Short mmCIF file of C-alpha atoms in Angstrom, two decimals:
data_model
loop_
_atom_site.label_atom_id
_atom_site.label_comp_id
_atom_site.label_asym_id
_atom_site.label_seq_id
_atom_site.Cartn_x
_atom_site.Cartn_y
_atom_site.Cartn_z
CA MET X 279 -19.19 32.11 54.22
CA ASN X 280 -18.48 30.20 50.70
CA ASP X 281 -18.15 32.52 47.84
CA ARG X 282 -20.51 31.01 45.27
CA ARG X 283 -19.65 33.26 42.35
CA ASP X 284 -18.30 31.82 39.30
CA ALA X 285 -14.50 31.61 39.29
CA PRO X 286 -12.87 33.71 36.34
CA TYR X 287 -11.56 30.42 34.95
CA PRO X 288 -13.74 27.68 36.24
CA GLN X 289 -11.99 25.01 33.98
CA LEU X 290 -8.71 25.33 36.01
CA LYS X 291 -8.01 22.89 38.91
CA LYS X 292 -7.19 24.65 42.04
CA THR X 293 -4.19 22.42 42.49
CA HIS X 294 -2.78 24.00 39.44
CA THR X 295 -2.69 27.63 40.75
CA MET X 296 0.48 29.47 41.17
CA ALA X 297 -0.20 29.18 45.20
CA HIS X 298 -0.01 25.65 44.78
CA THR X 299 2.79 24.93 42.25
CA GLY X 300 4.87 28.11 42.28
CA ARG X 301 4.27 28.38 38.53
CA PRO X 302 2.25 30.95 36.54
CA TRP X 303 -1.54 30.33 36.98
CA THR X 304 -2.44 28.06 33.98
CA ASP X 305 -4.27 25.03 32.89
CA PHE X 306 -1.81 22.35 32.88
CA LYS X 307 -2.80 19.29 31.11
CA PRO X 308 -0.02 17.47 29.25
CA PRO X 309 -0.74 15.79 25.92
CA ALA X 310 -1.12 12.02 25.99
CA ALA X 311 2.10 9.87 25.21
CA ALA X 312 0.16 7.50 23.33
CA PRO X 313 1.44 8.56 19.85
CA VAL X 314 4.94 8.13 21.00
CA TRP X 315 4.52 4.77 22.43
CA ALA X 316 2.49 3.81 19.24
CA ALA X 317 5.67 4.60 17.22
CA ILE X 318 7.96 2.77 19.57
CA GLU X 319 5.74 -0.24 19.24
CA GLY X 320 5.31 -0.23 15.61
CA PHE X 321 8.85 -1.95 15.15
CA GLY X 322 7.83 -4.62 17.69
CA ARG X 323 4.37 -5.20 15.93
CA TYR X 324 5.89 -5.52 12.82
CA TYR X 325 8.15 -8.25 13.71
CA VAL X 326 5.52 -10.23 15.78
CA LEU X 327 3.45 -10.40 12.62
CA ARG X 328 6.70 -11.31 10.58
CA ALA X 329 7.34 -14.15 13.05
CA ALA X 330 3.99 -15.34 13.09
CA LEU X 331 3.92 -15.69 9.36
CA GLU X 332 7.35 -17.41 9.18
CA LEU X 333 6.40 -19.79 11.77
CA ASP X 334 3.12 -20.71 9.71
CA LEU X 335 1.19 -19.71 12.89
CA PHE X 336 -2.09 -18.69 10.87
CA ASP X 337 -2.09 -21.65 8.55
CA THR X 338 -1.50 -23.93 11.68
CA LEU X 339 -4.45 -22.55 13.40
CA GLY X 340 -6.47 -22.88 10.33
CA GLU X 341 -5.88 -26.44 10.26
CA LEU X 342 -6.06 -27.06 14.02
CA GLY X 343 -8.88 -24.97 14.82
CA PRO X 344 -9.13 -23.52 18.40
CA SER X 345 -6.03 -24.70 20.12
CA SER X 346 -4.14 -24.49 23.39
CA VAL X 347 -0.66 -23.32 23.65
CA GLU X 348 0.72 -26.84 24.12
CA THR X 349 -1.16 -28.17 20.97
CA VAL X 350 0.28 -25.23 18.87
CA ALA X 351 3.83 -25.69 20.32
CA THR X 352 3.84 -29.30 19.74
CA ARG X 353 2.75 -28.72 16.13
CA LEU X 354 5.21 -26.02 15.54
CA SER X 355 7.96 -27.66 17.54
CA VAL X 356 8.66 -24.52 19.34
CA SER X 357 9.14 -23.60 22.87
CA ALA X 358 5.70 -23.36 24.55
CA PRO X 359 6.45 -20.31 26.99
CA HIS X 360 7.86 -18.43 23.84
CA VAL X 361 4.98 -19.33 21.60
CA ARG X 362 2.41 -18.16 24.26
CA ALA X 363 4.30 -14.68 24.33
CA LEU X 364 3.71 -14.60 20.52
CA LEU X 365 0.24 -15.68 20.59
CA ASP X 366 -0.77 -13.27 23.18
CA SER X 367 1.06 -10.33 21.14
CA VAL X 368 -0.76 -11.55 17.92
CA VAL X 369 -4.01 -11.14 20.14
CA ALA X 370 -3.03 -7.78 20.96
CA LEU X 371 -2.49 -6.94 17.28
CA GLY X 372 -6.08 -8.01 16.73
CA PHE X 373 -5.47 -11.09 14.56
CA LEU X 374 -6.34 -13.91 16.94
CA ASP X 375 -9.15 -14.45 19.38
CA GLN X 376 -8.32 -15.82 22.75
CA CYS X 377 -10.50 -17.55 25.52
CA ASP X 378 -8.67 -18.51 28.38
CA ASP X 379 -5.85 -20.98 27.19
CA THR X 380 -7.67 -21.43 23.74
CA TYR X 381 -6.45 -19.41 20.61
CA GLU X 382 -8.21 -19.28 17.20
CA LEU X 383 -8.17 -17.21 14.13
CA ASN X 384 -10.44 -14.17 13.87
CA ASP X 385 -12.18 -13.05 10.61
CA THR X 386 -9.27 -10.60 9.93
CA ALA X 387 -6.71 -13.53 9.99
CA LYS X 388 -8.91 -15.84 7.92
CA ARG X 389 -9.38 -13.11 5.31
CA TYR X 390 -5.64 -11.65 5.05
CA LEU X 391 -3.32 -13.76 6.76
CA VAL X 392 -3.96 -17.59 5.86
CA SER X 393 -2.34 -18.63 2.61
CA ASP X 394 -5.63 -19.54 1.06
CA GLY X 395 -7.47 -16.58 2.41
CA PRO X 396 -9.79 -14.76 -0.15
CA ALA X 397 -7.55 -11.68 0.14
CA CYS X 398 -4.22 -12.88 1.47
CA MET X 399 -1.73 -10.28 2.38
CA ALA X 400 0.88 -12.86 3.82
CA ASP X 401 3.52 -12.73 1.14
CA LEU X 402 3.22 -8.74 1.28
CA VAL X 403 4.30 -8.29 4.73
CA ALA X 404 7.88 -9.23 4.30
CA VAL X 405 8.43 -7.30 1.33
CA ALA X 406 6.19 -3.94 1.65
CA PRO X 407 8.69 -1.95 3.89
CA GLY X 408 11.43 -2.37 1.38
CA PRO X 409 15.13 -3.40 2.33
CA LEU X 410 14.71 -3.24 6.28
CA ASP X 411 18.60 -2.14 6.67
CA ASN X 412 17.59 1.20 4.93
CA TRP X 413 15.21 2.36 7.46
CA SER X 414 17.82 2.10 10.22
CA ARG X 415 19.80 4.53 8.19
CA LEU X 416 16.88 6.85 7.34
CA ALA X 417 18.35 9.81 9.16
CA ASP X 418 21.58 9.47 6.99
CA THR X 419 19.32 9.19 3.92
CA VAL X 420 17.63 12.51 4.61
CA ARG X 421 21.17 14.13 5.23
CA HIS X 422 22.49 13.12 2.03
CA GLY X 423 19.44 12.96 -0.17
CA ARG X 424 19.86 9.20 -1.23
CA PRO X 425 19.76 5.92 0.51
CA ALA X 426 22.76 3.87 1.17
CA THR X 427 21.57 0.79 -1.05
CA PRO X 428 18.70 2.01 -3.42
CA ILE X 429 16.59 -0.77 -4.96
CA GLU X 430 17.54 0.62 -8.24
CA ASP X 431 21.01 -1.16 -7.76
CA ASP X 432 19.25 -4.43 -8.22
CA PRO X 433 15.60 -3.78 -9.01
CA ASP X 434 14.71 -7.30 -10.04
CA SER X 435 15.74 -8.71 -6.67
CA PHE X 436 13.31 -6.34 -5.02
CA TYR X 437 10.60 -6.19 -7.40
CA GLU X 438 10.18 -9.74 -8.40
CA PRO X 439 9.04 -10.88 -4.83
CA LEU X 440 7.07 -7.71 -4.31
CA VAL X 441 4.95 -8.10 -7.35
CA GLU X 442 4.04 -11.73 -5.92
CA GLY X 443 3.18 -10.27 -2.61
CA THR X 444 0.98 -7.54 -3.96
CA PHE X 445 -0.81 -9.29 -6.68
CA THR X 446 -3.86 -10.75 -4.74
CA THR X 447 -4.47 -7.15 -3.36
CA MET X 448 -3.97 -5.23 -6.71
CA LEU X 449 -6.00 -8.03 -8.63
CA ARG X 450 -8.85 -7.19 -6.14
CA CYS X 451 -8.53 -3.50 -6.64
CA ALA X 452 -8.37 -3.76 -10.59
CA THR X 453 -11.40 -6.12 -10.67
CA ARG X 454 -13.62 -3.93 -8.43
CA ALA X 455 -12.58 -0.89 -10.32
CA ASP X 456 -14.93 -2.01 -13.02
CA MET X 457 -17.93 -1.10 -10.94
CA ARG X 458 -16.71 2.57 -11.11
CA ILE X 459 -15.17 2.89 -14.53
CA ARG X 460 -16.69 0.12 -16.51
CA TYR X 461 -13.97 -0.95 -18.63
CA SER X 462 -15.89 -4.02 -19.24
CA ALA X 463 -18.17 -1.99 -21.52
CA THR X 464 -15.40 -2.25 -24.06
CA PRO X 465 -15.19 -5.89 -24.75
CA ALA X 466 -12.50 -5.61 -27.27
CA ALA X 467 -10.42 -3.00 -25.55
CA ARG X 468 -6.79 -2.63 -26.32
CA ILE X 469 -4.60 -2.34 -23.29
CA LEU X 470 -1.13 -1.12 -22.53
CA ASP X 471 0.10 -1.91 -19.06
CA LEU X 472 3.45 0.04 -18.37
CA GLY X 473 5.44 -1.27 -15.38
CA ALA X 474 2.87 -4.09 -15.01
CA GLY X 475 4.52 -6.19 -12.49
CA GLY X 476 2.47 -9.35 -12.12
CA ALA X 477 -0.09 -7.58 -14.31
CA PRO X 478 -3.05 -7.73 -12.23
CA TRP X 479 -4.79 -4.62 -13.95
CA ALA X 480 -4.27 -6.28 -17.56
CA ILE X 481 -5.58 -9.59 -16.15
CA ALA X 482 -8.59 -8.17 -14.62
CA ILE X 483 -9.34 -6.04 -17.62
CA LEU X 484 -8.94 -9.01 -20.03
CA THR X 485 -11.04 -11.08 -17.66
CA ALA X 486 -13.88 -8.60 -18.00
CA CYS X 487 -13.27 -8.06 -21.85
CA PRO X 488 -13.52 -11.32 -23.68
CA LEU X 489 -12.33 -9.92 -26.97
CA GLY X 490 -9.54 -7.74 -25.28
CA SER X 491 -5.94 -7.93 -25.86
CA ALA X 492 -2.97 -6.49 -23.71
CA VAL X 493 0.60 -5.28 -24.30
CA ILE X 494 2.40 -5.84 -20.97
CA ASN X 495 5.53 -4.15 -20.10
CA ASP X 496 8.12 -4.75 -17.38
CA SER X 497 11.82 -6.24 -16.90
CA PRO X 498 12.29 -9.66 -18.26
CA ARG X 499 12.31 -11.37 -14.73
CA VAL X 500 9.31 -9.52 -13.52
CA LEU X 501 7.52 -10.37 -16.88
CA GLN X 502 8.10 -13.96 -15.96
CA VAL X 503 5.73 -13.53 -13.08
CA ALA X 504 3.20 -11.70 -15.03
CA ARG X 505 3.14 -14.39 -17.86
CA ARG X 506 2.76 -17.21 -15.10
CA LYS X 507 -0.13 -15.28 -13.46
CA ALA X 508 -1.99 -14.44 -16.95
CA THR X 509 -1.64 -18.14 -17.75
CA GLU X 510 -3.08 -19.34 -14.52
CA LEU X 511 -5.93 -17.14 -14.99
CA GLY X 512 -6.73 -17.89 -18.40
CA VAL X 513 -5.77 -14.72 -20.41
CA GLY X 514 -2.09 -15.41 -21.40
CA GLU X 515 -2.95 -16.04 -25.14
CA ARG X 516 -4.26 -12.53 -25.23
CA CYS X 517 -0.94 -10.78 -24.03
CA GLU X 518 2.07 -9.65 -25.97
CA TRP X 519 5.14 -9.40 -23.47
CA ARG X 520 7.30 -6.33 -24.08
CA PRO X 521 10.24 -6.08 -22.01
CA GLY X 522 12.42 -3.02 -21.22
CA ASP X 523 12.38 0.44 -19.62
CA TYR X 524 8.87 1.93 -19.82
CA HIS X 525 10.61 5.38 -20.72
CA GLN X 526 12.21 3.76 -23.65
CA ILE X 527 10.20 0.97 -25.28
CA GLU X 528 8.44 1.35 -28.59
CA ILE X 529 4.89 2.22 -28.06
CA GLU X 530 2.34 2.78 -31.04
CA PRO X 531 0.72 5.98 -30.98
CA ALA X 532 -2.96 6.52 -30.54
CA ILE X 533 -4.22 2.95 -30.76
CA TYR X 534 -5.08 1.76 -26.98
CA ASP X 535 -8.31 2.04 -25.44
CA LEU X 536 -6.79 1.80 -21.88
CA VAL X 537 -3.37 2.54 -20.56
CA VAL X 538 -2.32 1.59 -17.01
CA LEU X 539 0.08 3.04 -14.70
CA GLY X 540 -0.19 0.95 -11.59
CA HIS X 541 1.97 1.89 -8.95
CA VAL X 542 4.83 3.12 -10.78
CA CYS X 543 4.70 6.92 -10.80
CA ARG X 544 5.63 7.38 -7.34
CA ALA X 545 9.00 5.56 -7.80
CA GLU X 546 9.76 8.03 -10.66
CA GLY X 547 9.73 11.20 -9.02
CA ALA X 548 7.76 14.33 -10.48
CA ASP X 549 9.83 14.49 -13.93
CA GLY X 550 9.33 10.46 -14.44
CA ALA X 551 5.73 10.65 -13.47
CA THR X 552 4.81 13.34 -15.89
CA ARG X 553 6.83 11.53 -18.70
CA LEU X 554 4.83 8.48 -18.05
CA ILE X 555 1.51 10.30 -17.99
CA GLY X 556 2.60 11.86 -21.51
CA ARG X 557 3.63 8.44 -23.01
CA ALA X 558 0.25 7.24 -21.92
CA HIS X 559 -1.69 10.11 -23.57
CA ALA X 560 0.26 9.68 -26.75
CA ALA X 561 -0.47 6.06 -26.76
CA LEU X 562 -4.20 6.35 -26.26
CA ARG X 563 -7.11 6.61 -29.24
CA PRO X 564 -9.23 9.73 -28.84
CA GLY X 565 -11.84 8.91 -25.99
CA GLY X 566 -9.36 6.52 -24.52
CA ARG X 567 -8.55 6.24 -20.67
CA VAL X 568 -5.60 6.30 -18.45
CA ILE X 569 -5.82 4.54 -15.08
CA VAL X 570 -3.31 5.98 -12.67
CA ALA X 571 -3.22 3.57 -9.62
CA ASP X 572 -1.13 4.68 -6.67
CA TYR X 573 -1.09 6.21 -3.13
CA PHE X 574 -2.20 9.61 -3.26
CA CYS X 575 -1.63 12.28 -0.29
CA ASP X 576 -4.04 15.02 0.25
CA PRO X 577 -3.14 18.61 -0.65
CA GLU X 578 -2.02 19.20 3.17
CA HIS X 579 -0.18 15.67 3.41
CA LYS X 580 -2.03 14.79 6.72
CA LEU X 581 -5.54 13.22 6.04
CA ASN X 582 -4.11 10.07 4.47
CA PRO X 583 -1.40 8.66 6.82
CA HIS X 584 -1.08 5.62 4.76
CA ALA X 585 -0.03 7.58 1.81
CA VAL X 586 2.33 9.76 3.63
CA LEU X 587 4.03 6.82 5.20
CA MET X 588 4.23 5.17 1.91
CA GLY X 589 6.29 8.29 0.86
CA ALA X 590 8.69 7.81 3.76
CA THR X 591 9.01 4.06 2.52
CA MET X 592 9.94 5.31 -0.95
CA MET X 593 12.32 7.87 0.32
CA ALA X 594 14.06 5.18 2.48
CA SER X 595 14.88 2.83 -0.46
CA THR X 596 14.68 4.57 -3.59
CA LEU X 597 16.65 7.26 -5.53
CA HIS X 598 13.68 9.45 -6.71
CA GLY X 599 10.46 8.06 -5.07
CA PHE X 600 8.01 9.91 -2.99
CA THR X 601 4.39 10.06 -2.74
CA TYR X 602 2.55 13.05 -4.28
CA THR X 603 -0.99 14.72 -3.95
CA THR X 604 -4.09 14.36 -5.87
CA ASP X 605 -3.61 17.87 -6.76
CA ASP X 606 0.01 17.29 -8.23
CA PHE X 607 -1.53 14.35 -10.34
CA ALA X 608 -4.42 16.23 -11.60
CA GLY X 609 -1.92 18.98 -12.76
CA TRP X 610 0.22 16.74 -14.45
CA MET X 611 -2.54 14.76 -16.17
CA ARG X 612 -4.42 18.13 -17.41
CA ALA X 613 -1.05 19.47 -18.67
CA ALA X 614 -0.53 16.25 -20.71
CA GLY X 615 -3.99 16.76 -22.23
CA PHE X 616 -6.45 14.57 -20.09
CA ASP X 617 -9.77 15.85 -19.05
CA ASP X 618 -12.84 14.27 -17.09
CA LEU X 619 -10.41 13.34 -14.21
CA ARG X 620 -12.12 10.97 -11.47
CA LEU X 621 -10.67 9.66 -8.16
CA ILE X 622 -11.94 6.51 -7.09
CA GLU X 623 -11.08 4.09 -4.29
CA PRO X 624 -12.15 0.49 -5.52
CA ILE X 625 -10.70 -1.15 -2.02
CA GLY X 626 -9.45 0.41 0.93
CA PHE X 627 -6.23 2.39 0.60
CA GLN X 628 -6.08 1.56 -3.11
CA GLN X 629 -7.02 4.85 -5.31
CA CYS X 630 -6.86 5.52 -8.73
CA ILE X 631 -7.16 8.74 -10.90
CA VAL X 632 -8.77 8.03 -14.14
CA GLY X 633 -8.56 10.54 -16.97
CA SER X 634 -9.88 10.62 -20.61
CA LYS X 635 -8.21 11.79 -23.83
CA PRO X 636 -10.46 14.21 -25.44
CA THR X 637 -12.18 13.05 -28.79
CA HIS X 638 -11.49 16.63 -30.42
#
């Protein structure tokens, strides 16, 4: 007669009992290996995308439309079997659609990976990880507390292509931020953009503020990029170019309506970031606002993986760089004298903390 009573541990499989395995009676269900494979494949995924961009695969498919392997191979003058493997890999990454032997751009590629896409990130791919050799020596960086070849040794060679690659994304972020913080409500705004890079924030604000003016700071070589971008977008005549170290350049006190710290604080470490926030406070008029754009971790460092991994990127290649939490920044900003702090996310993965200088 079968015993129909509930087993004391009904969730356990009978094959996993001590009688069958010789081990203590336990529910044996190993965790999935998928996260390990995802990390292993991350290296290959990155280089598949880089190769596709270096071969102009996305622009080529944009010109050709849906195409066979042979058509793509002929246009690119490459090996057909090898380009098939590359095309299939790009499909696996989610950047192409495939039907039988025909490949075509999907909406993601059309938006982000063709050179004339409305939010093109193609130039960003090669520069975003920083110097690639530093990643192979990350364990040594952790052991010794500094990278073997920090970008501070030759900052312009790194930052000049970086600001070119990030410009489109940052301009979208800065433009859409107006929907939340309404900088356009001050049409004659005076702007100070410290470590401006290609000056996407200053350009976006000047575009929305037809009577505004901006002081734009960075190294002389990087300012050449900013000057070209501002001229191309019709706001160059309202810009003053102020080259130099943002910790040391002369800044007029209490006259600016907006100060922008766009993706500079995380390269400076906690001490450098607090000094920059203090300089921003001193430069603002009462009622003026600071915009700190960066990648912010959550207090437990686990709910925003993008920001956490950006911290590893900074650690791999800079002397002082890490990412910090929203609580860290809020504390630094309040200590400097800011209040009415707001966290906004104008576009995905791009966040800003906005603070006001009290009027009294």
